[in-house]
Amino acid sequence: MGWTERKHQRLPMQSRVFIELEAAPVGSGEDATIAICKTLNVSSGGLMVALQHELPVEAFLQIGVEPPPSATGSDAFYLLGQVRWCKPSDDPDYPWLAGFSLQQAEKSDIQSWISLITAMEPDH
């Protein structure tokens, strides 16, 4: 997607992100499979992450984003994201890059996320 086609302004931000790759079977007592990665840029409608795993495009995944240091008093944001693209990276520590569009979902923190990102935008 070209810059002029983007709906939301991108902001550079590095935060730790937890992506649930595979949910634990209900009642199994097992842990979910979680990928730990980092954001490279964010917007009110999406984020780009660097990670160690290839992700399936179009998959809907649960995401936890730690707030940036400037967001004092904020807890992690729990969001639902759809993988829009995933491609190899040149970084050996994070060999994959992925773009997520954030979805409206019941019990997600999407409204708090939008408020945080809007407050961080330079024109606010």
PDB file of C-alpha atoms in Angstrom, residues 2-122:
ATOM      1  CA  GLY A   2       1.487   3.347  -0.960  1.00  0.00           C
ATOM      2  CA  TRP A   3       1.893   6.217   1.487  1.00  0.00           C
ATOM      3  CA  THR A   4      -0.928   8.208  -0.128  1.00  0.00           C
ATOM      4  CA  GLU A   5      -3.321   5.278   0.344  1.00  0.00           C
ATOM      5  CA  ARG A   6      -2.797   5.033   4.110  1.00  0.00           C
ATOM      6  CA  LYS A   7      -5.728   5.970   6.322  1.00  0.00           C
ATOM      7  CA  HIS A   8      -3.701   6.720   9.458  1.00  0.00           C
ATOM      8  CA  GLN A   9      -0.473   8.564  10.165  1.00  0.00           C
ATOM      9  CA  ARG A  10       2.438   6.246  11.086  1.00  0.00           C
ATOM     10  CA  LEU A  11       4.506   7.068  14.163  1.00  0.00           C
ATOM     11  CA  PRO A  12       7.895   5.553  14.969  1.00  0.00           C
ATOM     12  CA  MET A  13       7.582   3.670  18.257  1.00  0.00           C
ATOM     13  CA  GLN A  14       9.388   0.684  19.718  1.00  0.00           C
ATOM     14  CA  SER A  15       7.426  -1.302  22.248  1.00  0.00           C
ATOM     15  CA  ARG A  16       7.483  -4.945  23.177  1.00  0.00           C
ATOM     16  CA  VAL A  17       4.640  -6.927  21.631  1.00  0.00           C
ATOM     17  CA  PHE A  18       3.222 -10.348  22.459  1.00  0.00           C
ATOM     18  CA  ILE A  19       1.377 -12.168  19.668  1.00  0.00           C
ATOM     19  CA  GLU A  20      -0.655 -15.291  20.377  1.00  0.00           C
ATOM     20  CA  LEU A  21       0.342 -17.637  17.557  1.00  0.00           C
ATOM     21  CA  GLU A  22      -1.653 -20.592  18.834  1.00  0.00           C
ATOM     22  CA  ALA A  23      -4.233 -20.671  21.608  1.00  0.00           C
ATOM     23  CA  ALA A  24      -3.989 -23.348  24.270  1.00  0.00           C
ATOM     24  CA  PRO A  25      -6.676 -26.024  23.982  1.00  0.00           C
ATOM     25  CA  VAL A  26      -9.568 -25.224  26.320  1.00  0.00           C
ATOM     26  CA  GLY A  27      -9.218 -27.052  29.622  1.00  0.00           C
ATOM     27  CA  SER A  28      -5.811 -28.488  28.728  1.00  0.00           C
ATOM     28  CA  GLY A  29      -3.806 -26.501  31.251  1.00  0.00           C
ATOM     29  CA  GLU A  30      -1.242 -25.897  28.499  1.00  0.00           C
ATOM     30  CA  ASP A  31       0.180 -22.498  27.659  1.00  0.00           C
ATOM     31  CA  ALA A  32      -0.581 -20.670  24.436  1.00  0.00           C
ATOM     32  CA  THR A  33       2.225 -20.277  21.882  1.00  0.00           C
ATOM     33  CA  ILE A  34       3.352 -16.646  22.137  1.00  0.00           C
ATOM     34  CA  ALA A  35       5.800 -14.730  19.935  1.00  0.00           C
ATOM     35  CA  ILE A  36       7.666 -11.836  21.542  1.00  0.00           C
ATOM     36  CA  CYS A  37       8.523  -9.094  19.084  1.00  0.00           C
ATOM     37  CA  LYS A  38       8.772  -5.303  18.788  1.00  0.00           C
ATOM     38  CA  THR A  39       6.902  -2.547  17.030  1.00  0.00           C
ATOM     39  CA  LEU A  40       8.713  -0.434  14.452  1.00  0.00           C
ATOM     40  CA  ASN A  41       5.879   1.976  13.766  1.00  0.00           C
ATOM     41  CA  VAL A  42       2.282   2.333  14.848  1.00  0.00           C
ATOM     42  CA  SER A  43      -0.909   4.130  13.931  1.00  0.00           C
ATOM     43  CA  SER A  44      -4.394   4.234  15.366  1.00  0.00           C
ATOM     44  CA  GLY A  45      -5.386   1.581  12.828  1.00  0.00           C
ATOM     45  CA  GLY A  46      -2.360  -0.683  12.664  1.00  0.00           C
ATOM     46  CA  LEU A  47       1.213  -1.511  13.493  1.00  0.00           C
ATOM     47  CA  MET A  48       4.358  -2.891  11.929  1.00  0.00           C
ATOM     48  CA  VAL A  49       6.355  -5.408  13.925  1.00  0.00           C
ATOM     49  CA  ALA A  50       9.716  -7.135  13.662  1.00  0.00           C
ATOM     50  CA  LEU A  51       9.619 -10.754  14.787  1.00  0.00           C
ATOM     51  CA  GLN A  52      11.252 -14.176  14.597  1.00  0.00           C
ATOM     52  CA  HIS A  53       8.294 -16.015  13.050  1.00  0.00           C
ATOM     53  CA  GLU A  54       6.633 -15.874   9.670  1.00  0.00           C
ATOM     54  CA  LEU A  55       2.920 -15.132  10.046  1.00  0.00           C
ATOM     55  CA  PRO A  56       0.096 -16.282   7.768  1.00  0.00           C
ATOM     56  CA  VAL A  57      -1.338 -13.349   5.817  1.00  0.00           C
ATOM     57  CA  GLU A  58      -5.026 -12.641   6.619  1.00  0.00           C
ATOM     58  CA  ALA A  59      -4.804 -14.436  10.005  1.00  0.00           C
ATOM     59  CA  PHE A  60      -6.548 -12.782  12.957  1.00  0.00           C
ATOM     60  CA  LEU A  61      -4.288 -12.837  16.030  1.00  0.00           C
ATOM     61  CA  GLN A  62      -4.491 -11.589  19.610  1.00  0.00           C
ATOM     62  CA  ILE A  63      -1.857  -8.931  20.300  1.00  0.00           C
ATOM     63  CA  GLY A  64      -0.592  -7.420  23.548  1.00  0.00           C
ATOM     64  CA  VAL A  65       1.384  -4.176  23.220  1.00  0.00           C
ATOM     65  CA  GLU A  66       3.346  -2.712  26.115  1.00  0.00           C
ATOM     66  CA  PRO A  67       2.766   1.039  26.348  1.00  0.00           C
ATOM     67  CA  PRO A  68       5.586   3.399  25.411  1.00  0.00           C
ATOM     68  CA  PRO A  69       7.480   5.053  28.301  1.00  0.00           C
ATOM     69  CA  SER A  70       5.603   8.304  27.611  1.00  0.00           C
ATOM     70  CA  ALA A  71       2.296   6.612  28.480  1.00  0.00           C
ATOM     71  CA  THR A  72       2.835   6.600  32.236  1.00  0.00           C
ATOM     72  CA  GLY A  73       0.269   4.659  34.182  1.00  0.00           C
ATOM     73  CA  SER A  74      -0.959   2.702  31.161  1.00  0.00           C
ATOM     74  CA  ASP A  75      -1.239  -1.059  31.191  1.00  0.00           C
ATOM     75  CA  ALA A  76      -0.622  -3.246  28.168  1.00  0.00           C
ATOM     76  CA  PHE A  77      -3.074  -2.820  25.305  1.00  0.00           C
ATOM     77  CA  TYR A  78      -4.871  -6.007  24.248  1.00  0.00           C
ATOM     78  CA  LEU A  79      -5.865  -5.822  20.604  1.00  0.00           C
ATOM     79  CA  LEU A  80      -7.102  -7.968  17.730  1.00  0.00           C
ATOM     80  CA  GLY A  81      -5.032  -7.641  14.584  1.00  0.00           C
ATOM     81  CA  GLN A  82      -5.255  -9.048  11.085  1.00  0.00           C
ATOM     82  CA  VAL A  83      -1.968  -9.829   9.346  1.00  0.00           C
ATOM     83  CA  ARG A  84      -1.994  -7.762   6.141  1.00  0.00           C
ATOM     84  CA  TRP A  85       1.495  -8.710   4.952  1.00  0.00           C
ATOM     85  CA  CYS A  86       4.600 -10.564   6.130  1.00  0.00           C
ATOM     86  CA  LYS A  87       8.021 -10.449   4.482  1.00  0.00           C
ATOM     87  CA  PRO A  88      11.650 -11.317   5.251  1.00  0.00           C
ATOM     88  CA  SER A  89      13.826  -8.755   7.033  1.00  0.00           C
ATOM     89  CA  ASP A  90      17.576  -8.089   6.916  1.00  0.00           C
ATOM     90  CA  ASP A  91      17.818  -8.205  10.739  1.00  0.00           C
ATOM     91  CA  PRO A  92      19.144 -11.609  11.950  1.00  0.00           C
ATOM     92  CA  ASP A  93      17.546 -11.066  15.389  1.00  0.00           C
ATOM     93  CA  TYR A  94      14.139 -10.366  13.840  1.00  0.00           C
ATOM     94  CA  PRO A  95      14.144 -12.072  10.416  1.00  0.00           C
ATOM     95  CA  TRP A  96      10.495 -11.204   9.627  1.00  0.00           C
ATOM     96  CA  LEU A  97       8.467  -8.000   9.315  1.00  0.00           C
ATOM     97  CA  ALA A  98       4.672  -8.000   9.476  1.00  0.00           C
ATOM     98  CA  GLY A  99       1.953  -5.404   9.134  1.00  0.00           C
ATOM     99  CA  PHE A 100      -1.280  -5.625  11.116  1.00  0.00           C
ATOM    100  CA  SER A 101      -4.560  -3.810  10.712  1.00  0.00           C
ATOM    101  CA  LEU A 102      -6.256  -3.436  14.077  1.00  0.00           C
ATOM    102  CA  GLN A 103      -9.854  -4.583  14.363  1.00  0.00           C
ATOM    103  CA  GLN A 104     -12.784  -3.474  16.477  1.00  0.00           C
ATOM    104  CA  ALA A 105     -13.414  -6.313  18.903  1.00  0.00           C
ATOM    105  CA  GLU A 106     -15.389  -6.787  22.073  1.00  0.00           C
ATOM    106  CA  LYS A 107     -13.199  -6.653  25.194  1.00  0.00           C
ATOM    107  CA  SER A 108     -10.231  -5.223  23.283  1.00  0.00           C
ATOM    108  CA  ASP A 109      -8.431  -2.006  24.186  1.00  0.00           C
ATOM    109  CA  ILE A 110      -8.841  -0.504  20.709  1.00  0.00           C
ATOM    110  CA  GLN A 111     -10.467   2.729  21.928  1.00  0.00           C
ATOM    111  CA  SER A 112      -7.714   3.325  24.513  1.00  0.00           C
ATOM    112  CA  TRP A 113      -5.121   2.557  21.816  1.00  0.00           C
ATOM    113  CA  ILE A 114      -6.691   5.076  19.427  1.00  0.00           C
ATOM    114  CA  SER A 115      -6.713   7.719  22.188  1.00  0.00           C
ATOM    115  CA  LEU A 116      -3.030   7.113  22.983  1.00  0.00           C
ATOM    116  CA  ILE A 117      -1.890   7.246  19.361  1.00  0.00           C
ATOM    117  CA  THR A 118      -4.014  10.312  18.581  1.00  0.00           C
ATOM    118  CA  ALA A 119      -2.421  12.116  21.551  1.00  0.00           C
ATOM    119  CA  MET A 120       1.054  11.208  20.232  1.00  0.00           C
ATOM    120  CA  GLU A 121       0.455  12.576  16.720  1.00  0.00           C
ATOM    121  CA  PRO A 122       2.439  15.771  16.030  1.00  0.00           C
TER     122      PRO A 122
END
